[in-house]
Structures are given as structure tokens and as C-alpha cells.
Short mmCIF file of C-alpha atoms and ligand atoms in Angstrom, two decimals:
data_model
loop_
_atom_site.label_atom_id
_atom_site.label_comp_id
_atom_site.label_asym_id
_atom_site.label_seq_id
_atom_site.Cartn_x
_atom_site.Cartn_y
_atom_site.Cartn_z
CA UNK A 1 32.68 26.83 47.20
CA UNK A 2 29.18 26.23 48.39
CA UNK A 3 27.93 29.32 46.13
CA UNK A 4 29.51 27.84 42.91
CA UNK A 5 27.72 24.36 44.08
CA UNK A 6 24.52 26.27 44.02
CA UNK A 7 25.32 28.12 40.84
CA UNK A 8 26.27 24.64 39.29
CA UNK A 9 22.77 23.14 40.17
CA UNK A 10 20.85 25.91 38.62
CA UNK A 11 22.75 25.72 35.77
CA UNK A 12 22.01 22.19 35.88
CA UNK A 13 18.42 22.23 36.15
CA UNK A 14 17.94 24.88 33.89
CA UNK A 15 19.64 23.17 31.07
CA UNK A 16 17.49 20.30 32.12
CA UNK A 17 14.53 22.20 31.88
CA UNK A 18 14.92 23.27 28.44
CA UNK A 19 15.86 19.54 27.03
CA UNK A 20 12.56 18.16 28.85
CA UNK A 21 10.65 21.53 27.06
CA UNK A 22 12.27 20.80 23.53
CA UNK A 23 11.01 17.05 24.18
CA UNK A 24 7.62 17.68 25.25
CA UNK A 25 7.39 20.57 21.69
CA UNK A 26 8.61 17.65 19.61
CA UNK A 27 6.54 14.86 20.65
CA UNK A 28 3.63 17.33 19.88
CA UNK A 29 5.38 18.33 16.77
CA UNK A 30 4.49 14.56 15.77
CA UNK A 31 1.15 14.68 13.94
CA UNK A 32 -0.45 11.51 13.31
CA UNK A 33 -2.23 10.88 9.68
CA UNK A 34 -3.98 7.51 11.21
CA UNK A 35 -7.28 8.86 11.18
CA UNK A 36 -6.88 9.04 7.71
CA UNK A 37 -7.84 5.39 7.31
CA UNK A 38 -10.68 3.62 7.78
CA UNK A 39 -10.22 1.70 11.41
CA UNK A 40 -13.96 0.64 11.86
CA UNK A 41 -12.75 -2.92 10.56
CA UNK A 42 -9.80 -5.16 9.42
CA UNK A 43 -9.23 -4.14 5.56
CA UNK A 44 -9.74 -6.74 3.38
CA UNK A 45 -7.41 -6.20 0.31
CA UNK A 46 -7.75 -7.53 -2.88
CA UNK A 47 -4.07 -7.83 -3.71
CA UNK A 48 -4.19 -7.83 -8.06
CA UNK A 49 -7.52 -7.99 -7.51
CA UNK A 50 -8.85 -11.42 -6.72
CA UNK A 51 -5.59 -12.66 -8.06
CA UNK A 52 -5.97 -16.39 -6.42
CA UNK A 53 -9.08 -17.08 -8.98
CA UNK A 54 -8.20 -15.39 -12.08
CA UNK A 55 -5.34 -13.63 -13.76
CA UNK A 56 -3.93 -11.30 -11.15
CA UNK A 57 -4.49 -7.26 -12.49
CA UNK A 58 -7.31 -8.25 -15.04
CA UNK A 59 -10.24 -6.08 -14.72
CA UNK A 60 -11.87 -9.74 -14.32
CA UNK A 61 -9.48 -9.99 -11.59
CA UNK A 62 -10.66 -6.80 -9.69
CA UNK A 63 -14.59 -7.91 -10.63
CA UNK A 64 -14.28 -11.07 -8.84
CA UNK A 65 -12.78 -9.12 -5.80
CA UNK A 66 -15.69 -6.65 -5.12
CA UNK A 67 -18.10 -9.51 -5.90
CA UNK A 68 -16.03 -11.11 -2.86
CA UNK A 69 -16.53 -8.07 -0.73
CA UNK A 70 -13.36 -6.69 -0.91
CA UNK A 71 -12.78 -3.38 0.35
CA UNK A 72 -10.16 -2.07 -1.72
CA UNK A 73 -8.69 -3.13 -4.97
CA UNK A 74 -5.08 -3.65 -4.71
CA UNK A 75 -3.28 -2.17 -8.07
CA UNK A 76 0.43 -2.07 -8.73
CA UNK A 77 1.31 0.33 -11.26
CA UNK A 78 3.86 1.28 -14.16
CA UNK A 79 4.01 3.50 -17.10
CA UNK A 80 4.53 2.55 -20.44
CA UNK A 81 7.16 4.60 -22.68
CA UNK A 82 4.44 6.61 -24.16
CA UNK A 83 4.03 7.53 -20.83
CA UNK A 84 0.11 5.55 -19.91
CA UNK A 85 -0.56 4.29 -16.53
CA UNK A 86 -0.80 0.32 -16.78
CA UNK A 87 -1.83 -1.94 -14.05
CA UNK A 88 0.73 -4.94 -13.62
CA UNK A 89 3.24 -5.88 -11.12
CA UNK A 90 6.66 -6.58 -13.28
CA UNK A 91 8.55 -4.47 -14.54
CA UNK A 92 8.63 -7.23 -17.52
CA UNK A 93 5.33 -8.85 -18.96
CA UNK A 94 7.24 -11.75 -19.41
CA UNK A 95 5.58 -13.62 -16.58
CA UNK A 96 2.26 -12.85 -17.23
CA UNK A 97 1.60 -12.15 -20.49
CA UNK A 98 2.41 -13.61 -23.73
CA UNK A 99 5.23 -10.95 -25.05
CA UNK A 100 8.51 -9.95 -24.12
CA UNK A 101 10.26 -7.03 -22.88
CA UNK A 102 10.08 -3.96 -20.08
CA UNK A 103 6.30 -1.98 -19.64
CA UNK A 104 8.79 0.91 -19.86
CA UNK A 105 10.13 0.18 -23.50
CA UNK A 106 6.73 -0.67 -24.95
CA UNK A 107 3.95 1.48 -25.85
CA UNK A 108 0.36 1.12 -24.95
CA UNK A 109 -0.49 0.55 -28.11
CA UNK A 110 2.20 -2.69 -27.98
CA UNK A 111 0.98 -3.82 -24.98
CA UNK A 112 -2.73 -3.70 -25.67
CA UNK A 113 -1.76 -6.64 -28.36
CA UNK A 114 -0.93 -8.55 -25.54
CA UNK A 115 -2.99 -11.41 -23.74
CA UNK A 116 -2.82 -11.18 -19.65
CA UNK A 117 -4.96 -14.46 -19.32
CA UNK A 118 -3.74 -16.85 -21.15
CA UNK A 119 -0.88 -17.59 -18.98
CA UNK A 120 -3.02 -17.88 -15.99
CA UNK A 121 -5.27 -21.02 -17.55
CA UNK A 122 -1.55 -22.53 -18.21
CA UNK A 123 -0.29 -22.26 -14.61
CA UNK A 124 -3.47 -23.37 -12.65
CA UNK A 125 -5.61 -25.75 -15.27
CA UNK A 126 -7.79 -26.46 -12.62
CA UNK A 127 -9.21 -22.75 -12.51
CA UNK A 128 -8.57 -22.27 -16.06
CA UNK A 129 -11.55 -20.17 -17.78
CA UNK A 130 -11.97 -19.34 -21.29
CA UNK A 131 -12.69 -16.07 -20.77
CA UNK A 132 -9.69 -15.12 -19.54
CA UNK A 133 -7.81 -15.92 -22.79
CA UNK A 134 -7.41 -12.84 -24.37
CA UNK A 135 -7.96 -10.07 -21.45
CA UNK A 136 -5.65 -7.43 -21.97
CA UNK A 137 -3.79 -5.43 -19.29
CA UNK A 138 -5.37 -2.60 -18.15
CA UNK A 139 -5.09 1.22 -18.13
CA UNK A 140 -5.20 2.98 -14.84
CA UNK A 141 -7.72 5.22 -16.48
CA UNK A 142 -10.01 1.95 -18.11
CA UNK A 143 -10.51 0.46 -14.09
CA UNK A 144 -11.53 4.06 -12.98
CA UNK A 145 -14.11 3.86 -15.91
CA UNK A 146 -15.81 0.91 -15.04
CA UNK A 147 -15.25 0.69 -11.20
CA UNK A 148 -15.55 4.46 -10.80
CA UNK A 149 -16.42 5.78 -7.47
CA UNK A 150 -18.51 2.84 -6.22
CA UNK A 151 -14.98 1.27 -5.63
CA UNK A 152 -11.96 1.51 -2.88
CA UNK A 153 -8.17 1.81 -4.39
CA UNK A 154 -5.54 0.76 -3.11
CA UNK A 155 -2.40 1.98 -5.39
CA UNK A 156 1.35 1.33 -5.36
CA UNK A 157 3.43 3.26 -7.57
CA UNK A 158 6.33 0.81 -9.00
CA UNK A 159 9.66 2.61 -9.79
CA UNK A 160 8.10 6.10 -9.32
CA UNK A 161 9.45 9.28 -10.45
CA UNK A 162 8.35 12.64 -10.45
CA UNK A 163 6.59 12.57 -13.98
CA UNK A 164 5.04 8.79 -13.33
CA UNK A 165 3.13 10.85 -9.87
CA UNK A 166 2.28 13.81 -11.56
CA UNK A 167 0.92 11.56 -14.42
CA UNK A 168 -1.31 9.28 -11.46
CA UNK A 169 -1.92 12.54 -9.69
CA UNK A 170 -3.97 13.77 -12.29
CA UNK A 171 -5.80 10.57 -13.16
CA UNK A 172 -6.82 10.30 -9.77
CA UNK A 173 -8.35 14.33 -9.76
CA UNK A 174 -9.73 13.62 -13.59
CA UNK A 175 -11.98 10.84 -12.26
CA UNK A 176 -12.91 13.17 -8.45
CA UNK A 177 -11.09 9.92 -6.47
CA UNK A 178 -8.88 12.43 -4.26
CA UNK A 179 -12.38 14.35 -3.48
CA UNK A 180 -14.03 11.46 -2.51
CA UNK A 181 -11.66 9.91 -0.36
CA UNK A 182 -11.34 6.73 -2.54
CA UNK A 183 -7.90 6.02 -2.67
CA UNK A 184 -4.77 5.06 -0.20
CA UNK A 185 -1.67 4.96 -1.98
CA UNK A 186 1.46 2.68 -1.22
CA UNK A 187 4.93 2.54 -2.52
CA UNK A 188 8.27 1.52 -1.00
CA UNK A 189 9.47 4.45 -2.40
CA UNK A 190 9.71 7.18 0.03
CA UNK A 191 10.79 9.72 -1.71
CA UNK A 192 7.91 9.11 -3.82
CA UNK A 193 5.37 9.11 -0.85
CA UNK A 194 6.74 11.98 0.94
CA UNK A 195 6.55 14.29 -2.49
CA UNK A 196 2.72 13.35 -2.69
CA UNK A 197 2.21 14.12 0.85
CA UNK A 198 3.79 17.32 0.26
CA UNK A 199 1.13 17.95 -2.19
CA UNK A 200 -1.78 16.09 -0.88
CA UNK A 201 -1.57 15.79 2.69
CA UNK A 202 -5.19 14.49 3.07
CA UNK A 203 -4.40 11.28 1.08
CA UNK A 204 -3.58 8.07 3.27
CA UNK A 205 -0.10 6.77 2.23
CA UNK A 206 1.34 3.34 3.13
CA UNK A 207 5.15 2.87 3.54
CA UNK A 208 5.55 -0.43 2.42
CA UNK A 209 8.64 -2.00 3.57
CA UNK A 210 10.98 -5.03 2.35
CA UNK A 211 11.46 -8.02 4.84
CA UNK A 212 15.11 -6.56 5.80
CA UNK A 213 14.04 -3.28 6.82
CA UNK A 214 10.93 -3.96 8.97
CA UNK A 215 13.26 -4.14 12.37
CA UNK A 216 15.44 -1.42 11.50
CA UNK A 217 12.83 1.55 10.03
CA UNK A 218 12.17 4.75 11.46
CA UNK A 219 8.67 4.38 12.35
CA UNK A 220 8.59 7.96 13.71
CA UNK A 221 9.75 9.52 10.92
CA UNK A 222 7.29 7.24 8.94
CA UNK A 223 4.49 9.03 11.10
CA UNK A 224 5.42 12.18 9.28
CA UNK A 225 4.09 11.81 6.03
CA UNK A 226 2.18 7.95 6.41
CA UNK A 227 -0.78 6.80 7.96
CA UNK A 228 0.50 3.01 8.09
CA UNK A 229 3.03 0.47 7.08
CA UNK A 230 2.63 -2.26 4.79
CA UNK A 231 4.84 -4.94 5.79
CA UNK A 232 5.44 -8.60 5.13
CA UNK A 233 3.23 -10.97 7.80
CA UNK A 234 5.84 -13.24 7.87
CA UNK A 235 7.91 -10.67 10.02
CA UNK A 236 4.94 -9.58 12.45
CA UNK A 237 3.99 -10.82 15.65
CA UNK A 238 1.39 -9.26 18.29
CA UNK A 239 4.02 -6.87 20.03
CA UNK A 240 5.72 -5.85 16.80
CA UNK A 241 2.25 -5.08 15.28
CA UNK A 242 1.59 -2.77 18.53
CA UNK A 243 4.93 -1.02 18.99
CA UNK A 244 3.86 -0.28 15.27
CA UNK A 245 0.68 1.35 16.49
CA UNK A 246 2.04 2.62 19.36
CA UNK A 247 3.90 5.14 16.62
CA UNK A 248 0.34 5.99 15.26
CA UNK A 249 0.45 4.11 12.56
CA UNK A 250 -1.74 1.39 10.74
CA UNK A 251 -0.35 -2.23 10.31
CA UNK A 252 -1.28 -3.97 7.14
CA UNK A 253 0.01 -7.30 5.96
CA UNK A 254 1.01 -8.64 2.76
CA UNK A 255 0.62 -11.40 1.55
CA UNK A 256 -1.81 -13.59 3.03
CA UNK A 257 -3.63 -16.89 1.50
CA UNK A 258 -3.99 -19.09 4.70
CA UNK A 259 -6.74 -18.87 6.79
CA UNK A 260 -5.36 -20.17 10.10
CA UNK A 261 -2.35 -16.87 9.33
CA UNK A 262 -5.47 -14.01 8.63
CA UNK A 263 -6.93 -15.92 12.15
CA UNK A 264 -3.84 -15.06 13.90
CA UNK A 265 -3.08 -11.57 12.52
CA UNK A 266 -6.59 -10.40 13.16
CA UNK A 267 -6.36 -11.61 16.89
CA UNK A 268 -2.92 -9.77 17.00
CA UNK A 269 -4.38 -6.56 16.06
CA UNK A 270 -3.68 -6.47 12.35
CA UNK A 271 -5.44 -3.15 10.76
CA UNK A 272 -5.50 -4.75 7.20
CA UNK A 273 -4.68 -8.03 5.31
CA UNK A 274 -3.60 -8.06 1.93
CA UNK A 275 -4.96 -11.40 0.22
CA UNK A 276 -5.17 -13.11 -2.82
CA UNK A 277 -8.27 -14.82 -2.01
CA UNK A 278 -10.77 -11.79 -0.74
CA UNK A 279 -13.37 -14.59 -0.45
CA UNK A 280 -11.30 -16.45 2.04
CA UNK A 281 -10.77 -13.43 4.19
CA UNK A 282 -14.14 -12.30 3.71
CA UNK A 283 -15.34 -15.44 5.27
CA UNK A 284 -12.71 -15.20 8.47
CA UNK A 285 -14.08 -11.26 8.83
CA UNK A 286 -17.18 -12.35 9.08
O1 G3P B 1 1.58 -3.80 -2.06
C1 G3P B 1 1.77 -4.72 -1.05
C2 G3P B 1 2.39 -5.85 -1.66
O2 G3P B 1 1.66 -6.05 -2.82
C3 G3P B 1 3.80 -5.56 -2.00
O3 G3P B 1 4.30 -6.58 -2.67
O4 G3P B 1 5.39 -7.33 -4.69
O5 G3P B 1 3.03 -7.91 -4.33
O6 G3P B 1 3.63 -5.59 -4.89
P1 G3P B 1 4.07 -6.86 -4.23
CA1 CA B 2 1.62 -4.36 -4.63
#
């Protein structure tokens, strides 16, 4: 009896022994992709450019921002049925331009005869300019021409599928932004972010996530292919934000106008603010 005790305890600790191994392998397994980002500072994101002074993904929109000291342009992107890379954040230009219909069923060509400014001196007369009547929306391809490599992007791929990231891919390699580190790209897609990673694992990627699924997301699996989380600042708080890091990962918020909420995210240990008004943030970084 006392032998099969003794038997039973080896057993025992040997089957412990190889659970606590397979633990120890799999926490190393975890690589991190943090370093991947810039952590020297609180990232001040010009979300559609500086979209709180001027008609939000404008190339005046994205001047304004770096003239604000922005570090990265924020730039939501779509592609256009003759497959082009267009910077806007609907799906339909209804809301911010002056035509009708899905980026998806028009043509570059058909978009280009639309004006992206015009709508913006309607909603907010008291920052209306002239010269934004008449700005068109722009190609991915035009804001890499004029902002080239002395800017930061920050890109999120809207709706993406395999053709729409091999399309971007390229763009990105045609103008050397991959080679220069220039770039973090952000989607809520995963699929989407995990098949670049697969690719490029040397680009920072950003899981963005929807209010509902902030409490409930796998932040290690996140770790695998992501080097932060974009999330919604109405759903962080200081020990959210560091259970967050605590996965190796990089907090950033979306989207924040108010100074007194930047003020509280940046003592909470926010790694980057997405704002309309870079100026604003600028001023609290400072
Ligand atoms: O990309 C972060 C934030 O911009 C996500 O929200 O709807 O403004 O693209 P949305
Ligand atoms: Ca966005």
C-alpha cells in the first residue's frame, strides 16, 4: 500500500513537472512586437488629419496636423471599384462630400469630381474657409507624394480584403515607407492584420477594438501579431490601461477632443491619443 502511495506521488509530481515546463516554454513562446513603436513619448495622432479645423481626410486636413506637431497622420482607407486607394472614413461619401453612393461602386475618376470641403464650411460656419470648397478626396498614393518620408502614418484599412492589402502593401514599398519605418497600421480586422504580419513582421500593427469587445479580447493572443491596441478612451481607466501593458502591448486612445480627458489618460499611462485637435494635445504634451 505504502509503495503504490509512493508510486502515486511520483507520478504526481512528474506530471506536474511537465505542465509547469510546458508553461514556462509558452510564456517564452510569447514574443512581444512593443518595441516596435515609438515609446519615448505619448503619440500625438492626428485622427483625419487635423480633422477639428478643417475637412477631416483633406490633404489640408493632414497639413494643418504636422504644422500642429503631430506625430503621425491618422488615415482611414478604402478602395474605389477601379481598385485606387482613397483616404476617407465612410464607406459612403454621402456625409462628407457632395455626391452619393459607396467608394466601392465609384471610380476614381467619379470621385475626383467630388468636393470634400464644402460640407465642412456648412457644418461649422464659424471655421468655414474658402479654400476648402472644392478639395477633393485624396489618393493614398497623392499624400505619400507630398508628405513623403518627412511624415509619420498611421493607416487603418476599412473593410480589408486580401486584394485591398496587397494593393496598400505595394504603395507603401513603391514610396520606401516599410524601409523607413514610417508607418503603423491599424484595422479592426484581424484577419487582415494577422495576414500582413505574416508578411511583414517588422511593421507595428494596432488591433483596434469596438467598445463591446475591449473587456472580453484576447490580449495575449493580440501580442502575437500586434504591438498595441487601439481602443475607445471612454472604456479605459489606469488599471485597464496597465493590465493592457502588462500583456506587452501599447495602449492608444481614440477619440479624444477634451483637454481635461488627454490630462487624465496621459497620467494613467496612455502610450498614444488619437485627437482631432493635434494642437490641443500638442499643447497638454508639452
Ligand atoms: O482608428 C482609430 C479610430 O479612428 C477608429 O475609429 O471610426 O474614427 O476610424 P474611426
Ligand atoms: Ca480610423
Amino acid at each position: 500500500m505504502k509503495k503504490t502511495w509512493r508510486w502515486g506521488l511520483c507520478v504526481l509530481l512528474v506530471i506536474c513537472l511537465v505542465i509547469g515546463a510546458s508553461v514556462i516554454l509558452e510564456r517564452e513562446k510569447q514574443v512581444s512586437f512593443v518595441s516596435l513603436l515609438p515609446s519615448d513619448k505619448v503619440l500625438n495622432i492626428a485622427h483625419r488629419g487635423a480633422s477639428g479645423h478643417a475637412p477631416e481626410h483633406t490633404l489640408i486636413a493632414y497639413d494643418l496636423a504636422e504644422k500642429m506637431n503631430a506625430d503621425y497622420l491618422e488615415i482611414d482607407l478604402h478602395m474605389t471599384a477601379d481598385h485606387q486607394l482613397v483616404a476617407i472614413h465612410d464607406e459612403d461619401v454621402g456625409r462628407t462630400t457632395n455626391g452619393v453612393g459607396f467608394v466601392s461602386d465609384l471610380t476614381l475618376a467619379e470621385l475626383k469630381e467630388l468636393d470634400a470641403g464644402t460640407w465642412f464650411n456648412q457644418a461649422y460656419p464659424e471655421l468655414a474657409n474658402p479654400d476648402f470648397i472644392g478639395v477633393t478626396i485624396p489618393t493614398l498614393a497623392e499624400i505619400f507624394e507630398l508628405f513623403g518620408l518627412d511624415s509619420d502614418y498611421y493607416i487603418e484599412l476599412k473593410d480589408p480584403d486580401d486584394e485591398m492589402i496587397d494593393a496598400f502593401l505595394t504603395v507603401l514599398n513603391k514610396y520606401d515607407l516599410l524601409e523607413a519605418d514610417k508607418v503603423i497600421i491599424q484595422s479592426f480586422s484581424q484577419k487582415a492584420l494577422t495576414n500582413i504580419h505574416a508578411q511583414y513582421d517588422e511593421i507595428p500593427l494596432i488591433q483596434l477594438l469596438s467598445k463591446s469587445k475591449t473587456k472580453s479580447a484576447n490580449y495575449k493572443k493580440i501580442r502575437q501579431y500586434a504591438a498595441g491596441v487601439g481602443l475607445p478612451f471612454q472604456t479605459l481607466d489606469k488599471a485597464f490601461i496597465e493590465k493592457i501593458q502588462g500583456n506587452g502591448l501599447h495602449v492608444h486612445a481614440f477619440t479624444v477632443n477634451e483637454t481635461e480627458d488627454m490630462e487624465r489618460l496621459i497620467d494613467w499611462g496612455i502610450d498614444g491619443i488619437f485627437t482631432n485637435y493635434p494642437d490641443r494635445l500638442a499643447d497638454v504634451l508639452w
